Amino acid sequence: MNALIAAAALFVGGHFLLSSAPLRATLIARFGERMFRGFYSLVMIGSLTWMLFAYGAAPYVALWVTPLGLYWLPVIVMPLAAILIVAGLTTPNPTMVGGERLLAEGTGSPAVGIFSITRHPFLWGTGLWAVSHLLVNGDLPSIILMGGIAVLSFAGMVHIDRRREAALGAAWGPMKLTTSLLPFGAVLAGRSKIDWHGIGWWRPLLGLALYLGLMHIHLMAFGVSPLP
């Protein structure tokens, strides 16, 4: 359990610490952009791997009994989460590492594809995965693992927005005005329209294929059926 707590703290805290403006600028100035990104990736991959292994080895400590009906929550939520993750990873993303150049270059409207719905599709996908699974896994290791990922996902959106605005200044304006952190926020406010053409048909289809694949291997990979 201690190893899981340490790994989760490194994974979540490492993201915020290494992406903070003062430390990031200092490390880049000293070692260069490429070496910094390599180190950042190494720390994140290593801490995530450690966290997953520690989760598998942690003792089961039950905290609550999940009502049977709640087990349907991940089944319902995960198709949307998978689509958001796929769309976020397959669309040029100004909020991801290195994506600030897309705004600095001013290459058209930033509210393209999935970003016309939310400017953080990938983090919404991982956040929905974490919360939906956290609610049905009433044990301490799951709370540490999935709670950590949920904190990283939702707090990370605010952290990224603040860091991008501070770093890019006026170049962040179009992204801030035409997209929203909350899904459909800019659309409902009349600041944007959903770019169905940019989203395309294959991203939702690939997201659903990912969901079905996870459903298929869930029992074998995690030892638990995804269905109640």
CSV table of C-alpha atoms in Angstrom, one decimal:
chain,number,residue,atom,x,y,z
A,1,MET,CA,0.0,0.0,0.0
A,2,ASN,CA,2.9,2.4,0.8
A,3,ALA,CA,4.4,1.7,-2.6
A,4,LEU,CA,1.1,2.5,-4.3
A,5,ILE,CA,0.8,5.7,-2.4
A,6,ALA,CA,4.3,6.7,-3.3
A,7,ALA,CA,3.9,5.8,-6.9
A,8,ALA,CA,0.6,7.7,-7.2
A,9,ALA,CA,2.2,10.7,-5.5
A,10,LEU,CA,5.1,10.6,-8.0
A,11,PHE,CA,2.8,10.1,-11.0
A,12,VAL,CA,0.3,12.9,-10.1
A,13,GLY,CA,2.7,15.3,-8.4
A,14,GLY,CA,5.4,14.8,-11.0
A,15,HIS,CA,3.1,16.0,-13.7
A,16,PHE,CA,2.3,19.2,-11.9
A,17,LEU,CA,5.8,19.8,-10.6
A,18,LEU,CA,7.7,19.1,-13.9
A,19,SER,CA,5.2,21.2,-15.9
A,20,SER,CA,5.3,24.2,-13.5
A,21,ALA,CA,6.6,27.2,-15.3
A,22,PRO,CA,9.6,28.0,-13.0
A,23,LEU,CA,11.0,24.4,-12.9
A,24,ARG,CA,10.2,23.7,-16.5
A,25,ALA,CA,12.0,26.8,-17.7
A,26,THR,CA,15.0,26.1,-15.5
A,27,LEU,CA,15.4,22.5,-16.7
A,28,ILE,CA,14.9,23.5,-20.4
A,29,ALA,CA,17.5,26.2,-20.1
A,30,ARG,CA,20.0,23.8,-18.5
A,31,PHE,CA,19.4,20.7,-20.5
A,32,GLY,CA,17.5,21.7,-23.6
A,33,GLU,CA,13.9,21.1,-24.7
A,34,ARG,CA,14.5,17.6,-26.2
A,35,MET,CA,16.3,16.3,-23.1
A,36,PHE,CA,13.6,17.7,-20.8
A,37,ARG,CA,10.8,16.1,-22.7
A,38,GLY,CA,12.7,12.8,-22.7
A,39,PHE,CA,13.2,13.0,-18.9
A,40,TYR,CA,9.6,14.0,-18.4
A,41,SER,CA,8.3,11.1,-20.5
A,42,LEU,CA,10.6,8.7,-18.7
A,43,VAL,CA,9.5,9.8,-15.2
A,44,MET,CA,5.8,9.6,-16.2
A,45,ILE,CA,6.0,6.2,-17.9
A,46,GLY,CA,8.1,4.8,-15.0
A,47,SER,CA,5.8,6.1,-12.3
A,48,LEU,CA,2.7,4.9,-14.1
A,49,THR,CA,4.2,1.5,-14.5
A,50,TRP,CA,5.2,1.4,-10.9
A,51,MET,CA,1.7,2.6,-9.8
A,52,LEU,CA,0.0,-0.2,-11.8
A,53,PHE,CA,2.3,-2.9,-10.5
A,54,ALA,CA,1.8,-1.6,-6.9
A,55,TYR,CA,-1.9,-1.5,-7.4
A,56,GLY,CA,-1.9,-5.2,-8.4
A,57,ALA,CA,0.2,-6.1,-5.4
A,58,ALA,CA,-1.7,-4.0,-2.8
A,59,PRO,CA,-3.9,-5.7,-0.2
A,60,TYR,CA,-7.6,-5.4,-0.8
A,61,VAL,CA,-9.1,-3.1,1.9
A,62,ALA,CA,-12.9,-2.7,1.4
A,63,LEU,CA,-14.4,0.7,2.3
A,64,TRP,CA,-17.9,0.3,1.0
A,65,VAL,CA,-20.3,-2.1,-0.7
A,66,THR,CA,-21.3,-1.0,-4.2
A,67,PRO,CA,-25.0,-1.2,-5.0
A,68,LEU,CA,-25.5,-3.6,-7.9
A,69,GLY,CA,-27.2,-1.0,-10.1
A,70,LEU,CA,-24.1,1.2,-9.9
A,71,TYR,CA,-22.0,-1.4,-11.7
A,72,TRP,CA,-23.7,-0.3,-15.0
A,73,LEU,CA,-22.1,3.2,-14.7
A,74,PRO,CA,-18.7,2.3,-16.3
A,75,VAL,CA,-20.5,0.3,-19.0
A,76,ILE,CA,-22.6,3.4,-19.9
A,77,VAL,CA,-19.8,6.0,-19.5
A,78,MET,CA,-16.9,4.2,-21.1
A,79,PRO,CA,-18.0,4.5,-24.7
A,80,LEU,CA,-18.0,8.3,-24.4
A,81,ALA,CA,-14.7,8.2,-22.6
A,82,ALA,CA,-13.1,6.0,-25.2
A,83,ILE,CA,-14.3,8.3,-28.0
A,84,LEU,CA,-12.9,11.4,-26.2
A,85,ILE,CA,-9.5,9.7,-25.7
A,86,VAL,CA,-9.3,8.5,-29.3
A,87,ALA,CA,-10.4,11.9,-30.7
A,88,GLY,CA,-8.1,13.8,-28.4
A,89,LEU,CA,-5.1,11.7,-29.4
A,90,THR,CA,-5.8,11.8,-33.1
A,91,THR,CA,-6.5,15.5,-33.5
A,92,PRO,CA,-3.6,18.1,-33.4
A,93,ASN,CA,-3.8,19.2,-29.8
A,94,PRO,CA,-2.8,22.7,-28.6
A,95,THR,CA,-3.1,21.6,-25.0
A,96,MET,CA,-0.8,18.6,-25.1
A,97,VAL,CA,3.0,18.7,-24.7
A,98,GLY,CA,4.5,20.7,-27.5
A,99,GLY,CA,1.1,21.7,-28.9
A,100,GLU,CA,1.6,25.4,-28.0
A,101,ARG,CA,3.3,25.8,-31.4
A,102,LEU,CA,-0.1,25.3,-33.1
A,103,LEU,CA,-1.4,28.4,-31.4
A,104,ALA,CA,1.8,30.4,-31.8
A,105,GLU,CA,1.8,29.7,-35.5
A,106,GLY,CA,-1.9,30.8,-35.8
A,107,THR,CA,-2.9,28.0,-38.1
A,108,GLY,CA,-6.6,28.7,-38.4
A,109,SER,CA,-9.4,28.4,-35.8
A,110,PRO,CA,-8.4,26.2,-32.8
A,111,ALA,CA,-12.0,25.0,-32.4
A,112,VAL,CA,-11.6,22.2,-34.9
A,113,GLY,CA,-12.9,18.6,-34.5
A,114,ILE,CA,-13.3,17.4,-31.0
A,115,PHE,CA,-12.0,20.8,-29.6
A,116,SER,CA,-15.3,22.4,-30.7
A,117,ILE,CA,-16.8,20.3,-27.8
A,118,THR,CA,-14.0,20.7,-25.2
A,119,ARG,CA,-10.4,21.7,-25.4
A,120,HIS,CA,-9.4,18.9,-23.1
A,121,PRO,CA,-10.9,15.7,-24.7
A,122,PHE,CA,-8.2,13.3,-23.7
A,123,LEU,CA,-8.3,14.5,-20.0
A,124,TRP,CA,-12.1,14.3,-20.0
A,125,GLY,CA,-11.8,10.7,-21.3
A,126,THR,CA,-9.3,9.7,-18.6
A,127,GLY,CA,-11.3,11.6,-15.9
A,128,LEU,CA,-14.6,9.9,-16.8
A,129,TRP,CA,-12.8,6.5,-16.8
A,130,ALA,CA,-11.3,7.2,-13.4
A,131,VAL,CA,-14.5,8.5,-11.7
A,132,SER,CA,-16.8,5.8,-13.2
A,133,HIS,CA,-14.5,3.1,-12.0
A,134,LEU,CA,-13.8,4.7,-8.7
A,135,LEU,CA,-17.5,4.8,-7.7
A,136,VAL,CA,-17.9,1.0,-8.3
A,137,ASN,CA,-14.6,-0.1,-6.7
A,138,GLY,CA,-15.1,0.6,-3.0
A,139,ASP,CA,-11.6,-0.4,-1.9
A,140,LEU,CA,-8.6,1.6,-0.8
A,141,PRO,CA,-6.1,0.7,-3.6
A,142,SER,CA,-8.7,1.7,-6.2
A,143,ILE,CA,-9.4,5.0,-4.5
A,144,ILE,CA,-5.6,5.8,-4.5
A,145,LEU,CA,-5.1,4.7,-8.2
A,146,MET,CA,-8.3,6.0,-9.8
A,147,GLY,CA,-8.6,9.0,-7.4
A,148,GLY,CA,-5.1,10.0,-8.4
A,149,ILE,CA,-5.9,9.8,-12.1
A,150,ALA,CA,-9.1,11.7,-11.6
A,151,VAL,CA,-7.3,14.5,-9.8
A,152,LEU,CA,-4.6,14.6,-12.5
A,153,SER,CA,-7.3,14.7,-15.2
A,154,PHE,CA,-9.6,17.4,-13.8
A,155,ALA,CA,-7.0,19.6,-12.0
A,156,GLY,CA,-4.7,19.2,-15.0
A,157,MET,CA,-7.2,20.9,-17.3
A,158,VAL,CA,-7.1,24.1,-15.1
A,159,HIS,CA,-3.3,23.8,-14.7
A,160,ILE,CA,-2.8,23.6,-18.5
A,161,ASP,CA,-5.1,26.5,-19.2
A,162,ARG,CA,-3.3,28.7,-16.8
A,163,ARG,CA,0.1,27.7,-18.0
A,164,ARG,CA,-0.8,28.2,-21.6
A,165,GLU,CA,-2.3,31.6,-21.0
A,166,ALA,CA,0.8,32.7,-19.1
A,167,ALA,CA,3.2,31.4,-21.7
A,168,LEU,CA,1.3,32.4,-24.9
A,169,GLY,CA,-0.5,35.6,-23.9
A,170,ALA,CA,-2.6,36.9,-26.7
A,171,ALA,CA,-2.0,33.8,-28.8
A,172,TRP,CA,-4.1,31.9,-26.2
A,173,GLY,CA,-7.0,34.2,-26.8
A,174,PRO,CA,-8.6,32.4,-29.8
A,175,MET,CA,-8.4,29.1,-28.0
A,176,LYS,CA,-9.9,30.5,-24.8
A,177,LEU,CA,-12.7,32.3,-26.7
A,178,THR,CA,-13.8,29.6,-29.2
A,179,THR,CA,-13.4,26.5,-27.0
A,180,SER,CA,-14.3,25.6,-23.5
A,181,LEU,CA,-13.0,23.5,-20.6
A,182,LEU,CA,-16.5,22.1,-19.9
A,183,PRO,CA,-17.9,20.0,-22.7
A,184,PHE,CA,-20.3,22.0,-25.0
A,185,GLY,CA,-19.7,25.2,-22.9
A,186,ALA,CA,-18.6,27.3,-25.9
A,187,VAL,CA,-21.3,25.8,-28.1
A,188,LEU,CA,-24.1,26.7,-25.6
A,189,ALA,CA,-22.6,30.1,-25.1
A,190,GLY,CA,-22.8,30.7,-28.9
A,191,ARG,CA,-19.0,31.1,-29.2
A,192,SER,CA,-18.5,28.0,-31.4
A,193,LYS,CA,-20.4,25.4,-33.4
A,194,ILE,CA,-19.7,21.6,-33.2
A,195,ASP,CA,-17.3,20.7,-36.0
A,196,TRP,CA,-18.9,17.4,-37.0
A,197,HIS,CA,-16.8,17.3,-40.2
A,198,GLY,CA,-13.6,17.7,-38.3
A,199,ILE,CA,-14.6,15.0,-35.8
A,200,GLY,CA,-15.3,12.7,-38.7
A,201,TRP,CA,-16.9,9.2,-38.6
A,202,TRP,CA,-13.8,7.1,-38.0
A,203,ARG,CA,-12.8,8.6,-34.6
A,204,PRO,CA,-16.1,7.7,-32.9
A,205,LEU,CA,-15.9,4.3,-34.6
A,206,LEU,CA,-12.4,3.7,-33.5
A,207,GLY,CA,-13.4,4.8,-30.0
A,208,LEU,CA,-16.2,2.3,-29.9
A,209,ALA,CA,-13.9,-0.4,-31.2
A,210,LEU,CA,-11.5,0.5,-28.3
A,211,TYR,CA,-14.4,0.2,-25.9
A,212,LEU,CA,-15.5,-3.2,-27.2
A,213,GLY,CA,-11.9,-4.4,-27.2
A,214,LEU,CA,-11.5,-3.4,-23.5
A,215,MET,CA,-14.8,-5.1,-22.7
A,216,HIS,CA,-13.6,-8.3,-24.4
A,217,ILE,CA,-10.3,-8.5,-22.5
A,218,HIS,CA,-11.5,-7.0,-19.2
A,219,LEU,CA,-12.0,-10.3,-17.5
A,220,MET,CA,-8.8,-11.8,-18.7
A,221,ALA,CA,-6.6,-8.8,-18.1
A,222,PHE,CA,-8.1,-7.5,-14.8
A,223,GLY,CA,-9.8,-10.6,-13.4
A,224,VAL,CA,-13.2,-8.9,-13.1
A,225,SER,CA,-16.1,-9.0,-15.6
A,226,PRO,CA,-17.1,-5.5,-16.8
A,227,LEU,CA,-20.7,-6.5,-16.7
A,228,PRO,CA,-22.7,-6.7,-13.4
